[in-house]
Short mmCIF file of C-alpha atoms in Angstrom, two decimals:
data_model
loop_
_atom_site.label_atom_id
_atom_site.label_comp_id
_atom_site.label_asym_id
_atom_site.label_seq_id
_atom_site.Cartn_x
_atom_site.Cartn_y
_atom_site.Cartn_z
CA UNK P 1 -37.29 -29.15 -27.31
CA UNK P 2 -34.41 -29.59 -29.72
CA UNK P 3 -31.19 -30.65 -28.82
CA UNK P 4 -29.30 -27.19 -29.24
CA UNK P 5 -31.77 -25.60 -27.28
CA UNK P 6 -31.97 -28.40 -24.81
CA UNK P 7 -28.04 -28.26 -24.38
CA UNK P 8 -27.80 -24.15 -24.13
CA UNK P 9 -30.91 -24.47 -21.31
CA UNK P 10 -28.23 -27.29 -19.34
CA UNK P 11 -25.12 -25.36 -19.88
CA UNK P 12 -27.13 -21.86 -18.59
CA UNK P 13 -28.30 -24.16 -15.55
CA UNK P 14 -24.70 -25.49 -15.23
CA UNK P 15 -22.84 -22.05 -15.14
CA UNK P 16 -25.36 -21.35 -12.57
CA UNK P 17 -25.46 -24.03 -10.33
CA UNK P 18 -22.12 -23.68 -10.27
CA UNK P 19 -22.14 -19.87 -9.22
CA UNK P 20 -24.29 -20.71 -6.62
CA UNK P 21 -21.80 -23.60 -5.30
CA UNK P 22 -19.16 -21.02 -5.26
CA UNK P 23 -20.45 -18.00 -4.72
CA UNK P 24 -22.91 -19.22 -1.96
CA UNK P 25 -20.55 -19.67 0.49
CA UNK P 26 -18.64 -16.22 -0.20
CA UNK P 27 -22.17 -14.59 -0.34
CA UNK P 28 -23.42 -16.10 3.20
CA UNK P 29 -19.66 -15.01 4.83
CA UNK P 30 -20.37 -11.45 3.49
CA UNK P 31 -24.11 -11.20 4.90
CA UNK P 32 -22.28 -12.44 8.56
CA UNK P 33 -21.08 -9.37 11.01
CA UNK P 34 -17.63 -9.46 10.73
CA UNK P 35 -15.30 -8.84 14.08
CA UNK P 36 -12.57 -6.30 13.07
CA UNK P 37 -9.70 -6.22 14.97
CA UNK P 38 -6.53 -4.37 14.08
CA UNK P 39 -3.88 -6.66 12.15
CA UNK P 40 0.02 -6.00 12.44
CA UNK P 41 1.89 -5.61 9.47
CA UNK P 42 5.21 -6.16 9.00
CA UNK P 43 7.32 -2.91 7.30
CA UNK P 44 11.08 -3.24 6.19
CA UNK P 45 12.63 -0.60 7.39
CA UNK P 46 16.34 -2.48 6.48
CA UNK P 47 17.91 -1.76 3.05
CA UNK P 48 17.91 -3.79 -0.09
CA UNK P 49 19.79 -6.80 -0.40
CA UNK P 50 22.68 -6.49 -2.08
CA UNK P 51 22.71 -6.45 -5.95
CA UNK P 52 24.78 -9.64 -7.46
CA UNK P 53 28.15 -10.99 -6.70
CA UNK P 54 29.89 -9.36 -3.86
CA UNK P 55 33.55 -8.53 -3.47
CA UNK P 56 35.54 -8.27 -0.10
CA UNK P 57 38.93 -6.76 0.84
CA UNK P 58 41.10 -7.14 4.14
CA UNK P 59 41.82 -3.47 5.10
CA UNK P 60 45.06 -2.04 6.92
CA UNK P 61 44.70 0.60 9.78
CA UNK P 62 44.95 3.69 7.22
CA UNK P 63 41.47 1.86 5.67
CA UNK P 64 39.42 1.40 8.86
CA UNK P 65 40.52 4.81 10.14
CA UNK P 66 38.97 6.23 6.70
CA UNK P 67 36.20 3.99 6.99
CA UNK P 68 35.25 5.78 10.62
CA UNK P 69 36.12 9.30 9.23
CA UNK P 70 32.81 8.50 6.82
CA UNK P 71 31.19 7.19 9.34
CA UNK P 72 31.78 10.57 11.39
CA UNK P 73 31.30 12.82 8.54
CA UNK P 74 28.13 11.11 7.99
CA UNK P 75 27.14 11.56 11.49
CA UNK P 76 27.97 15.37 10.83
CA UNK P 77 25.54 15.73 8.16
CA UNK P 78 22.82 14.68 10.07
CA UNK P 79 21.93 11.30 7.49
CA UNK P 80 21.36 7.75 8.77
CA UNK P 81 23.58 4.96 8.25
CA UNK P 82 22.59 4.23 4.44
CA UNK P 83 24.30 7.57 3.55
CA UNK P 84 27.69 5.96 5.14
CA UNK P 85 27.05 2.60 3.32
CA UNK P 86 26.48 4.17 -0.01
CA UNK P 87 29.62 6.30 0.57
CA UNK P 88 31.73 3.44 1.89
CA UNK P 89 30.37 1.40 -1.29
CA UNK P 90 31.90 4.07 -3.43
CA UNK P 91 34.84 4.72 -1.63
CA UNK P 92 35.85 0.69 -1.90
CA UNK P 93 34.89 0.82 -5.50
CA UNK P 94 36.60 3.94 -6.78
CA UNK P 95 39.88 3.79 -4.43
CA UNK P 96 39.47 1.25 -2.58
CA UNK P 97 39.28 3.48 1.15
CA UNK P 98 42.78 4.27 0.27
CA UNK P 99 43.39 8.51 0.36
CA UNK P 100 44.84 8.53 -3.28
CA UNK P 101 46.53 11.33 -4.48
CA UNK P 102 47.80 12.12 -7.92
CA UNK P 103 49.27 9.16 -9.29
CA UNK P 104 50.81 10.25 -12.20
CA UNK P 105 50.44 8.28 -15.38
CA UNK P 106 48.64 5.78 -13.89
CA UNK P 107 45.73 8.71 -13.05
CA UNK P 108 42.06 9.15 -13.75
CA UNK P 109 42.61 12.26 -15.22
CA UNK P 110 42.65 14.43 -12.10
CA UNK P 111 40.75 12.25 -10.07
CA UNK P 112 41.69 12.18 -6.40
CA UNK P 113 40.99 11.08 -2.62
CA UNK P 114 39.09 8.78 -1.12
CA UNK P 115 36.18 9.24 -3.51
CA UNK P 116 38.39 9.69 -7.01
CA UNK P 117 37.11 13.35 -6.99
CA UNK P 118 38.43 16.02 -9.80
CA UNK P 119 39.24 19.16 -9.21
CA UNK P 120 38.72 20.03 -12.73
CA UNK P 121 35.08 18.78 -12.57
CA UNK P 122 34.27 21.55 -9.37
CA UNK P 123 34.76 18.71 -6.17
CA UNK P 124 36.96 21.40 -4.31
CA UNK P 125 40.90 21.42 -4.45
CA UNK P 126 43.30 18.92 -4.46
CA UNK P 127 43.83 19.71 -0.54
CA UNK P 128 39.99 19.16 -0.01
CA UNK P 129 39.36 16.18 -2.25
CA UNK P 130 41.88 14.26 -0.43
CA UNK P 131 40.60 15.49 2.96
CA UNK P 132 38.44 12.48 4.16
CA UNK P 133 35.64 14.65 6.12
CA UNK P 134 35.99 17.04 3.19
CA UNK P 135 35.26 15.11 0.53
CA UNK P 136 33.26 12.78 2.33
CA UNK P 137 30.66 15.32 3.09
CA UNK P 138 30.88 16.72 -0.91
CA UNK P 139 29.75 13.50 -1.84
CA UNK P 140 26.93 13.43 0.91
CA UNK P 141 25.76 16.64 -0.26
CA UNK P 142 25.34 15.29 -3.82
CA UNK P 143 23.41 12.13 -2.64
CA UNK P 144 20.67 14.43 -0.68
CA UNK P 145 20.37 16.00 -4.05
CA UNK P 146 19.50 12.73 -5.52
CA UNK P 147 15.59 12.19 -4.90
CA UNK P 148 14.27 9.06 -3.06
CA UNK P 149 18.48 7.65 -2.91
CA UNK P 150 16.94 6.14 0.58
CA UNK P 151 14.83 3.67 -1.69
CA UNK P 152 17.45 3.75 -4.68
CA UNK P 153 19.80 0.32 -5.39
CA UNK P 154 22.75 1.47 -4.04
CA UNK P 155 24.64 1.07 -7.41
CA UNK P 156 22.33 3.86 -8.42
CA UNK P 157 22.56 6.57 -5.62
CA UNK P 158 26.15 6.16 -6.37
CA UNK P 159 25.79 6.24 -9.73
CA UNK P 160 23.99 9.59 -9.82
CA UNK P 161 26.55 11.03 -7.62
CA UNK P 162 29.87 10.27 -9.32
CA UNK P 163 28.65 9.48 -12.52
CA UNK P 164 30.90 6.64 -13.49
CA UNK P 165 31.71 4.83 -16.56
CA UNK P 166 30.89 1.66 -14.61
CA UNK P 167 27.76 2.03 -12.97
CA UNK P 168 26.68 -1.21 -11.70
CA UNK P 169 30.81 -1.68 -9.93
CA UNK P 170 29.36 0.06 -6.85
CA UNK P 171 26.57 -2.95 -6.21
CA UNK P 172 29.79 -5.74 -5.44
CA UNK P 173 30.82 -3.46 -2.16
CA UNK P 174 27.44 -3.19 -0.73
CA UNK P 175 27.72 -6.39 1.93
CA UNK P 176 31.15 -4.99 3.20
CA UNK P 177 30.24 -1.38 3.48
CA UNK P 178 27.06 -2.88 5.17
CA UNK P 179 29.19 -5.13 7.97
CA UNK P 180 31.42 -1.98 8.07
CA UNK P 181 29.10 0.68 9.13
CA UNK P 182 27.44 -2.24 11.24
CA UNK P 183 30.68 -2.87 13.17
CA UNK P 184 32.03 1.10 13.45
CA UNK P 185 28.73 2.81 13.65
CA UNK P 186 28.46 3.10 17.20
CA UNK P 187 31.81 2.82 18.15
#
């Protein structure tokens, strides 16, 4: 036998030696009766961590008490407690939970409220927007509108809701809209 042929015969043998070395043992397990038993899984049913750096504010009494009329307008609508950390989220970004009405020069335009809703843009009057249950429950009823903002990064639900021109701001509230709906929830 030559040596070419002599070396393809050893490295054919090789390959399946080793095969058998490896696959022996899988192949035997697979032959044996196997004992199932049911297996628990583990499902997250708790939101996404929160996206990147994450800002904090102290809030007054005027803040919590608009933080809670979320919370109950949320409650209202029937949604779970995502729906009031998404809205709390936005509320911290856009006015900070303070009930802002027209502020002259210093204005969005004609945004108002709690959520920095316009009038002009079809979010209800200037009386509503700057009603906390009011506008609170406008913005809910543009999140259900949103499909799968259960599973969405909470930067996005908002996003699609009040269509900013800084999307990803909503992400740094996320942690203290989180401890906030934790703490006032149930309460």
């Amino acid at each position: 036998m030559n040596t070419i042929m002599r070396k393809s015969v050893l490295s054919v043998a090789g390959l399946a030696f080793a095969g058998g070395v490896f696959a022996g043992p899988i192949a035997a397990h697979a032959a044996a009766p196997v004992d199932a038993k049911p297996v628990a899984v583990a499902v997250q049913t708790t939101a996404p961590k929160p996206q990147g750096d994450q800002s904090h504010i102290s809030l007054n009494d005027e803040q919590t008490a608009n933080v809670k009329a979320i919370i109950a307008a949320t409650k209202k609508a029937g949604l779970p407690e995502r729906a009031a950390v998404i809205s709390i989220a936005t509320s911290l970004q856009e006015s900070k939970l303070d009930n802002l009405g027209h502020l002259g020069d210093a204005n969005d335009h004609d945004s108002l409220g709690l959520f920095q809703q316009r009038p002009s843009s079809g979010w209800g009057t200037p009386e509503q927007i700057t009603n906390p249950e009011y506008s609170t429950t406008a913005f809910l009823k543009g999140l259900r509108q949103v499909d799968g903002w259960q599973d969405m990064a909470l930067t996005d639900a908002a996003q699609t809701v009040q269509v900013s021109a800084y999307p990803d701001a909503y992400a740094q509230w996320e942690q203290q809209a989180t401890d906030l709906v934790g703490q006032h929830w149930n309460s």
